[in-house]
Amino acid sequence: PDCILHHSYKVERKPVWSEPIMTSKESWGEDQTNVYVRDKHYDWLPAKVLKRRIIDDKNPCDNKTLVSISLPLDFDETTVKHEKSKVVNNEELIINLDNYENSILPLQNIFKKNQSNSTNHRADMSELSSLHDAAILYNLKSLHAHSSPYARVGDIIVAMNPFVRIQDLYSNETQQRYTREIVVKNAASISDYDRRNTSNDRGQTFVTEPHVYETSSLAYAGLASMGQNQAICVSGESGAGKTETVKIVMSHLSSIGSRKGDTDNIVQRVLESNPVFESFGNAATARNHNSSRVGKITQLQFRRAIDSSDLILSGFASETLLLEKTRVTMKKNEKEQNFHIFYQLLASPNEFKETLWSGLIHKRADDFRYLRGSDASVGTQSWHRIISDLASFGIVDTMLFSLFRALCIVLQLGNLAFELDGTNEDGSVVSSNVELDALSELMGIPTETIERALTKRSITARDLSVDIKLTPAQASETVDVLSREIYSCVFGWLVQNINNVTVAPERKDINDFHGHISLLDIFGFECFDSNGFEQLCINYANEKLQHKYVLDNFKSIQEEFIAENIKYSFNCSSLDNSSVLSFIEGKVGVISTMNEECIRPSGTSSSFVYKVRKLHQGSDALSINKWDRPTVFGINHYAGSVTYDAGNFLVCNADTMPNDILNLGSLCKNVLIQKAFLSRSCETNDKQKNKGSRPGRGGSGKLFRASHTVLYKFRNQLKHLISDMESSKIRYIRCIKPNDMMKPRVTDHLTTLRQLASAGVLTAITLSREAFPNKMFYDDALERYKCLDCSNYNDYSCP
């Protein structure tokens, strides 16, 4: 065995006057039982049992034991300390066993020191003989402290964010080793490899140590030998390392599918797409220096080589989900910054700024309202890199000029300020003609036209047009709406242009095999002091992926065991989030109720929240505090309870834009902006035509309007994503954020355990140990073992 475990003990229910099993600390010698005890600050602490039974004359029926806290030598260096904690090593505590499951303290895994692997952890966690939350926590903590970020749970890889680059962990030699051991040696039958290596609970072990290269190699080999599309789902909270993990996996898959000369350009583009998407879709946040503010699905496309059975990378396509465009206009600080590309633009050489727009010369982040307070230090090297990467996708010269001029327009829009109109107190005017003139130069639109579109709203009723004057606050909000829409157009244009260059050509021969491996980098679960519409969408997406994860890894196996009349002890009911999904996307769920309020002329955020509370009164998914405001409600998500302020939900969900702003964008001389706004204007006109002919309540017109809300579109995107995943073999990488300070080799017990619980790691390990490692279809089993049928022995011949 890999570890020596002291026997589990349970205090017997004997009369209090019976003698204790041991009466002194010295009596235990070296055989003191190593256990874990609960602690409110660290959840679990290691300890040693001193006395199994405490004699207490006052409480003769108490079920207590005496332990001594036994902290490892590196506890202070590897643990996030809590200010209120007063943990003292060797401190003796009396523990009430009634507070523990089955009145048993969970045992530690004590590994032999004379084995070749003398570390106090195991990378394959199914090898842990003592299996519970505390054992998993301290095993992962030890791996993290020893700069070993990966652990295996069945065929799931658990990745602890190391927050530092680990030497040789991602070297070319390491990539080639996993390719050689998994892809090359097992090219004939990846299914046999999978079955052999998931049977480690029967004494067999994986060929390689846990690594995300294992996941990428298995995905490639599965596509090559079985012909089934693959998907790698990388999930975890914000800051858990999902983006970096996807980049590492993508790089490995590209190298496996490369062939000298044939695929050099494609592989290079795959690698160069990551910095581009990071520049335009990532930002520094309080939890992560490089947080993805958009969901991304990258589909690596492969074709069969003409002269061999190898798969060659033939192209890739990217799809994005829910860009956080509100980040463009939100208030910034040192921790919450705008998208990286704005700071890279400010770091560009003066020669480029002179050509693009002289208003950028000698400007810093504090000179622009949308960047103020968030002066990120970006070197010119980062700028030259993004220009080079954009050139790989044909974005040069006039296209490059239009792209960055559009970003300049966004920055300059943020500098417009408004004051009351001196001639009419109900209206507003731009307070600085200098800023307005600069914007006019960038957009190629007269200042009068810009000011009118931003300070007035045209309302048409029964062929009569009326201009309504906006207050300074309303005019500022109009500017922010325009800025967010322009950036969204820029990002969409960028994705489309990259796909136009990188997507694989259509297959010419019907017999020519084409397949793909999809990489999912979906924003992590979020919970802040104030949670808005974006957090609801993000957490809804995580609920969908969690549901799929539970179905694939637990529910389906549980149903299979039931159908086969096989006994099992694992329980996945605590991981089932069906009720939360029903609460969000059901017929009378949050999405439908919100869409209803968006359609209703008198719909408000308060009435939306009231309906949600009324319709789901008593639901376990709904969290209500009687002191909450009328626009506040909570959802008990799988990863924890989140309170949402729905004050702006209806506005964000409707995502409407006044005709004045659409017309202004359509007049812009920037080709990128002009085309996008003309297209959006046509869509709006179609909506208005349908609105005018909308039948009564429940008619098709209502359905048409609801179909244009953000949540309706987002739900359909998620449905399409899940549908594509169902037709693929899915492999999971669960990323864990060990601490919020982003410090290497340090673990926060409470934060880590919360993530492990939502990831179902304990259930996954239990299932890995109890499930049958080898599976065969009935026909295959009959064909293989029919020769054992003695009654027809002469009819069969064994293979």
PDB file of C-alpha atoms in Angstrom, residues 590-768:
ATOM      1  CA  VAL A 590     -36.334  34.787 -13.781  1.00  0.00           C
ATOM      2  CA  ILE A 591     -35.674  35.067 -17.534  1.00  0.00           C
ATOM      3  CA  SER A 592     -39.313  34.745 -18.601  1.00  0.00           C
ATOM      4  CA  THR A 593     -40.489  37.130 -15.877  1.00  0.00           C
ATOM      5  CA  MET A 594     -37.866  39.698 -16.839  1.00  0.00           C
ATOM      6  CA  ASN A 595     -38.721  39.454 -20.534  1.00  0.00           C
ATOM      7  CA  GLU A 596     -42.389  39.926 -19.630  1.00  0.00           C
ATOM      8  CA  GLU A 597     -41.577  43.102 -17.737  1.00  0.00           C
ATOM      9  CA  CYS A 598     -39.430  44.382 -20.620  1.00  0.00           C
ATOM     10  CA  ILE A 599     -42.410  43.984 -22.962  1.00  0.00           C
ATOM     11  CA  ARG A 600     -44.946  45.490 -20.579  1.00  0.00           C
ATOM     12  CA  PRO A 601     -45.168  49.291 -21.098  1.00  0.00           C
ATOM     13  CA  SER A 602     -45.398  49.923 -17.346  1.00  0.00           C
ATOM     14  CA  GLY A 603     -42.867  47.265 -16.360  1.00  0.00           C
ATOM     15  CA  THR A 604     -40.431  48.194 -13.586  1.00  0.00           C
ATOM     16  CA  SER A 605     -37.581  46.542 -11.719  1.00  0.00           C
ATOM     17  CA  SER A 606     -39.647  46.544  -8.523  1.00  0.00           C
ATOM     18  CA  SER A 607     -42.567  44.761 -10.179  1.00  0.00           C
ATOM     19  CA  PHE A 608     -40.136  42.242 -11.691  1.00  0.00           C
ATOM     20  CA  VAL A 609     -38.642  41.388  -8.292  1.00  0.00           C
ATOM     21  CA  TYR A 610     -42.113  41.274  -6.698  1.00  0.00           C
ATOM     22  CA  LYS A 611     -43.265  38.727  -9.279  1.00  0.00           C
ATOM     23  CA  VAL A 612     -40.141  36.598  -8.808  1.00  0.00           C
ATOM     24  CA  ARG A 613     -40.661  36.529  -5.056  1.00  0.00           C
ATOM     25  CA  LYS A 614     -44.378  35.772  -5.398  1.00  0.00           C
ATOM     26  CA  LEU A 615     -44.048  33.055  -8.048  1.00  0.00           C
ATOM     27  CA  HIS A 616     -41.219  31.241  -6.255  1.00  0.00           C
ATOM     28  CA  GLN A 617     -42.223  31.741  -2.657  1.00  0.00           C
ATOM     29  CA  GLY A 618     -40.869  28.819  -0.649  1.00  0.00           C
ATOM     30  CA  SER A 619     -38.360  27.793  -3.321  1.00  0.00           C
ATOM     31  CA  ASP A 620     -34.962  26.668  -2.055  1.00  0.00           C
ATOM     32  CA  ALA A 621     -33.372  28.547  -4.952  1.00  0.00           C
ATOM     33  CA  LEU A 622     -34.745  31.919  -3.828  1.00  0.00           C
ATOM     34  CA  SER A 623     -33.002  33.860  -1.079  1.00  0.00           C
ATOM     35  CA  ILE A 624     -35.007  36.636   0.592  1.00  0.00           C
ATOM     36  CA  ASN A 625     -34.108  39.041   3.352  1.00  0.00           C
ATOM     37  CA  LYS A 626     -37.013  41.035   4.777  1.00  0.00           C
ATOM     38  CA  TRP A 627     -34.764  44.102   4.989  1.00  0.00           C
ATOM     39  CA  ASP A 628     -33.937  44.030   1.261  1.00  0.00           C
ATOM     40  CA  ARG A 629     -35.008  46.868  -1.002  1.00  0.00           C
ATOM     41  CA  PRO A 630     -37.875  46.213  -3.476  1.00  0.00           C
ATOM     42  CA  THR A 631     -35.356  45.725  -6.299  1.00  0.00           C
ATOM     43  CA  VAL A 632     -33.169  43.190  -4.467  1.00  0.00           C
ATOM     44  CA  PHE A 633     -33.423  39.405  -4.493  1.00  0.00           C
ATOM     45  CA  GLY A 634     -31.031  36.505  -3.992  1.00  0.00           C
ATOM     46  CA  ILE A 635     -30.327  33.165  -5.671  1.00  0.00           C
ATOM     47  CA  ASN A 636     -28.823  30.159  -3.895  1.00  0.00           C
ATOM     48  CA  HIS A 637     -26.384  29.129  -6.611  1.00  0.00           C
ATOM     49  CA  TYR A 638     -24.412  25.890  -6.537  1.00  0.00           C
ATOM     50  CA  ALA A 639     -21.307  27.863  -5.557  1.00  0.00           C
ATOM     51  CA  GLY A 640     -23.008  30.000  -2.940  1.00  0.00           C
ATOM     52  CA  SER A 641     -25.778  32.509  -2.385  1.00  0.00           C
ATOM     53  CA  VAL A 642     -25.636  35.740  -4.415  1.00  0.00           C
ATOM     54  CA  THR A 643     -27.710  38.867  -3.820  1.00  0.00           C
ATOM     55  CA  TYR A 644     -28.650  40.845  -6.951  1.00  0.00           C
ATOM     56  CA  ASP A 645     -29.739  44.454  -7.286  1.00  0.00           C
ATOM     57  CA  ALA A 646     -32.184  44.474 -10.207  1.00  0.00           C
ATOM     58  CA  GLY A 647     -32.335  48.261 -10.462  1.00  0.00           C
ATOM     59  CA  ASN A 648     -31.017  48.298 -14.048  1.00  0.00           C
ATOM     60  CA  PHE A 649     -32.005  44.764 -15.109  1.00  0.00           C
ATOM     61  CA  LEU A 650     -34.809  45.788 -17.471  1.00  0.00           C
ATOM     62  CA  VAL A 651     -32.690  48.409 -19.233  1.00  0.00           C
ATOM     63  CA  CYS A 652     -29.753  46.023 -19.663  1.00  0.00           C
ATOM     64  CA  ASN A 653     -31.971  43.170 -20.810  1.00  0.00           C
ATOM     65  CA  ALA A 654     -33.882  45.256 -23.355  1.00  0.00           C
ATOM     66  CA  ASP A 655     -30.600  46.632 -24.753  1.00  0.00           C
ATOM     67  CA  THR A 656     -32.459  49.237 -26.785  1.00  0.00           C
ATOM     68  CA  MET A 657     -30.830  52.238 -28.404  1.00  0.00           C
ATOM     69  CA  PRO A 658     -32.562  55.535 -29.279  1.00  0.00           C
ATOM     70  CA  ASN A 659     -32.916  56.291 -32.981  1.00  0.00           C
ATOM     71  CA  ASP A 660     -30.976  59.534 -32.452  1.00  0.00           C
ATOM     72  CA  ILE A 661     -27.911  57.548 -31.389  1.00  0.00           C
ATOM     73  CA  LEU A 662     -28.318  54.984 -34.154  1.00  0.00           C
ATOM     74  CA  ASN A 663     -28.539  57.743 -36.743  1.00  0.00           C
ATOM     75  CA  LEU A 664     -25.481  59.453 -35.252  1.00  0.00           C
ATOM     76  CA  GLY A 665     -23.429  56.265 -35.499  1.00  0.00           C
ATOM     77  CA  SER A 666     -24.645  55.723 -39.059  1.00  0.00           C
ATOM     78  CA  LEU A 667     -23.330  59.175 -40.026  1.00  0.00           C
ATOM     79  CA  CYS A 668     -19.858  58.448 -38.627  1.00  0.00           C
ATOM     80  CA  LYS A 669     -17.118  58.488 -41.268  1.00  0.00           C
ATOM     81  CA  ASN A 670     -15.375  55.561 -39.550  1.00  0.00           C
ATOM     82  CA  VAL A 671     -16.301  52.636 -41.818  1.00  0.00           C
ATOM     83  CA  LEU A 672     -16.252  50.091 -38.999  1.00  0.00           C
ATOM     84  CA  ILE A 673     -18.708  52.080 -36.858  1.00  0.00           C
ATOM     85  CA  GLN A 674     -20.866  53.164 -39.776  1.00  0.00           C
ATOM     86  CA  LYS A 675     -21.531  49.631 -41.056  1.00  0.00           C
ATOM     87  CA  ALA A 676     -22.289  48.289 -37.596  1.00  0.00           C
ATOM     88  CA  PHE A 677     -24.757  51.060 -36.772  1.00  0.00           C
ATOM     89  CA  LEU A 678     -26.484  50.859 -40.155  1.00  0.00           C
ATOM     90  CA  SER A 679     -27.012  47.138 -39.537  1.00  0.00           C
ATOM     91  CA  ARG A 680     -28.293  47.793 -36.001  1.00  0.00           C
ATOM     92  CA  SER A 681     -30.589  50.514 -37.348  1.00  0.00           C
ATOM     93  CA  CYS A 682     -32.174  48.065 -39.793  1.00  0.00           C
ATOM     94  CA  GLU A 683     -32.810  45.600 -36.960  1.00  0.00           C
ATOM     95  CA  THR A 684     -34.425  48.328 -34.856  1.00  0.00           C
ATOM     96  CA  ASN A 685     -36.695  49.362 -37.721  1.00  0.00           C
ATOM     97  CA  ASP A 686     -37.813  45.751 -38.091  1.00  0.00           C
ATOM     98  CA  LYS A 687     -38.600  45.609 -34.363  1.00  0.00           C
ATOM     99  CA  GLN A 688     -40.637  48.797 -34.538  1.00  0.00           C
ATOM    100  CA  LYS A 689     -42.613  47.581 -37.543  1.00  0.00           C
ATOM    101  CA  ASN A 690     -43.439  44.369 -35.731  1.00  0.00           C
ATOM    102  CA  LYS A 691     -44.303  46.301 -32.594  1.00  0.00           C
ATOM    103  CA  GLY A 692     -46.781  48.390 -34.507  1.00  0.00           C
ATOM    104  CA  SER A 693     -48.558  45.326 -35.887  1.00  0.00           C
ATOM    105  CA  ARG A 694     -48.249  43.326 -32.677  1.00  0.00           C
ATOM    106  CA  PRO A 695     -51.355  41.282 -31.928  1.00  0.00           C
ATOM    107  CA  GLY A 696     -52.912  40.939 -28.501  1.00  0.00           C
ATOM    108  CA  ARG A 697     -51.307  39.427 -25.424  1.00  0.00           C
ATOM    109  CA  GLY A 698     -49.523  36.186 -26.205  1.00  0.00           C
ATOM    110  CA  GLY A 699     -49.416  36.808 -29.960  1.00  0.00           C
ATOM    111  CA  SER A 700     -46.452  36.292 -32.260  1.00  0.00           C
ATOM    112  CA  GLY A 701     -45.486  39.959 -32.070  1.00  0.00           C
ATOM    113  CA  LYS A 702     -44.828  39.605 -28.362  1.00  0.00           C
ATOM    114  CA  LEU A 703     -42.653  36.586 -29.038  1.00  0.00           C
ATOM    115  CA  PHE A 704     -40.712  38.573 -31.625  1.00  0.00           C
ATOM    116  CA  ARG A 705     -40.005  41.367 -29.163  1.00  0.00           C
ATOM    117  CA  ALA A 706     -38.990  38.994 -26.377  1.00  0.00           C
ATOM    118  CA  SER A 707     -36.601  37.266 -28.753  1.00  0.00           C
ATOM    119  CA  HIS A 708     -34.530  40.449 -28.984  1.00  0.00           C
ATOM    120  CA  THR A 709     -33.728  40.681 -25.276  1.00  0.00           C
ATOM    121  CA  VAL A 710     -30.200  39.944 -24.108  1.00  0.00           C
ATOM    122  CA  LEU A 711     -31.189  37.033 -21.875  1.00  0.00           C
ATOM    123  CA  TYR A 712     -33.283  35.399 -24.593  1.00  0.00           C
ATOM    124  CA  LYS A 713     -30.327  35.466 -27.000  1.00  0.00           C
ATOM    125  CA  PHE A 714     -27.917  34.389 -24.288  1.00  0.00           C
ATOM    126  CA  ARG A 715     -30.102  31.442 -23.297  1.00  0.00           C
ATOM    127  CA  ASN A 716     -30.204  30.291 -26.922  1.00  0.00           C
ATOM    128  CA  GLN A 717     -26.430  30.571 -27.160  1.00  0.00           C
ATOM    129  CA  LEU A 718     -26.062  28.389 -24.078  1.00  0.00           C
ATOM    130  CA  LYS A 719     -28.536  25.859 -25.470  1.00  0.00           C
ATOM    131  CA  HIS A 720     -26.504  25.658 -28.671  1.00  0.00           C
ATOM    132  CA  LEU A 721     -23.321  25.248 -26.636  1.00  0.00           C
ATOM    133  CA  ILE A 722     -24.755  22.431 -24.523  1.00  0.00           C
ATOM    134  CA  SER A 723     -26.159  20.744 -27.657  1.00  0.00           C
ATOM    135  CA  ASP A 724     -22.720  20.802 -29.275  1.00  0.00           C
ATOM    136  CA  MET A 725     -21.177  19.415 -26.089  1.00  0.00           C
ATOM    137  CA  GLU A 726     -23.678  16.539 -26.024  1.00  0.00           C
ATOM    138  CA  SER A 727     -22.466  15.374 -29.428  1.00  0.00           C
ATOM    139  CA  SER A 728     -18.861  15.436 -28.243  1.00  0.00           C
ATOM    140  CA  LYS A 729     -16.735  13.532 -25.770  1.00  0.00           C
ATOM    141  CA  ILE A 730     -16.272  16.024 -22.943  1.00  0.00           C
ATOM    142  CA  ARG A 731     -13.168  16.213 -20.787  1.00  0.00           C
ATOM    143  CA  TYR A 732     -13.110  18.430 -17.725  1.00  0.00           C
ATOM    144  CA  ILE A 733     -10.463  20.588 -16.104  1.00  0.00           C
ATOM    145  CA  ARG A 734     -11.621  22.104 -12.812  1.00  0.00           C
ATOM    146  CA  CYS A 735      -9.536  25.146 -11.895  1.00  0.00           C
ATOM    147  CA  ILE A 736      -9.216  26.111  -8.225  1.00  0.00           C
ATOM    148  CA  LYS A 737      -8.153  29.497  -6.891  1.00  0.00           C
ATOM    149  CA  PRO A 738      -6.161  28.703  -3.712  1.00  0.00           C
ATOM    150  CA  ASN A 739      -6.228  32.248  -2.331  1.00  0.00           C
ATOM    151  CA  ASP A 740      -7.519  35.738  -3.138  1.00  0.00           C
ATOM    152  CA  MET A 741      -4.134  37.466  -2.807  1.00  0.00           C
ATOM    153  CA  MET A 742      -2.793  35.595  -5.852  1.00  0.00           C
ATOM    154  CA  LYS A 743       0.251  34.408  -3.873  1.00  0.00           C
ATOM    155  CA  PRO A 744       2.121  31.228  -4.900  1.00  0.00           C
ATOM    156  CA  ARG A 745       2.294  28.136  -2.639  1.00  0.00           C
ATOM    157  CA  VAL A 746      -0.249  29.571  -0.175  1.00  0.00           C
ATOM    158  CA  THR A 747      -3.732  28.117   0.429  1.00  0.00           C
ATOM    159  CA  ASP A 748      -6.845  29.616   1.967  1.00  0.00           C
ATOM    160  CA  HIS A 749      -8.687  26.669   3.515  1.00  0.00           C
ATOM    161  CA  LEU A 750     -12.198  28.135   3.420  1.00  0.00           C
ATOM    162  CA  THR A 751     -11.950  29.488  -0.124  1.00  0.00           C
ATOM    163  CA  THR A 752     -10.487  26.255  -1.472  1.00  0.00           C
ATOM    164  CA  LEU A 753     -12.988  23.973   0.273  1.00  0.00           C
ATOM    165  CA  ARG A 754     -15.919  26.009  -1.038  1.00  0.00           C
ATOM    166  CA  GLN A 755     -14.678  25.557  -4.603  1.00  0.00           C
ATOM    167  CA  LEU A 756     -13.996  21.848  -4.088  1.00  0.00           C
ATOM    168  CA  ALA A 757     -17.528  21.352  -2.785  1.00  0.00           C
ATOM    169  CA  SER A 758     -19.117  23.034  -5.800  1.00  0.00           C
ATOM    170  CA  ALA A 759     -16.857  21.033  -8.120  1.00  0.00           C
ATOM    171  CA  GLY A 760     -18.001  17.775  -6.518  1.00  0.00           C
ATOM    172  CA  VAL A 761     -14.420  16.562  -6.100  1.00  0.00           C
ATOM    173  CA  LEU A 762     -15.155  14.280  -3.142  1.00  0.00           C
ATOM    174  CA  THR A 763     -18.045  12.634  -4.987  1.00  0.00           C
ATOM    175  CA  ALA A 764     -15.872  12.258  -8.087  1.00  0.00           C
ATOM    176  CA  ILE A 765     -13.123  10.493  -6.113  1.00  0.00           C
ATOM    177  CA  THR A 766     -15.604   8.184  -4.407  1.00  0.00           C
ATOM    178  CA  LEU A 767     -17.129   7.317  -7.755  1.00  0.00           C
ATOM    179  CA  SER A 768     -13.691   6.740  -9.297  1.00  0.00           C
TER     180      SER A 768
END
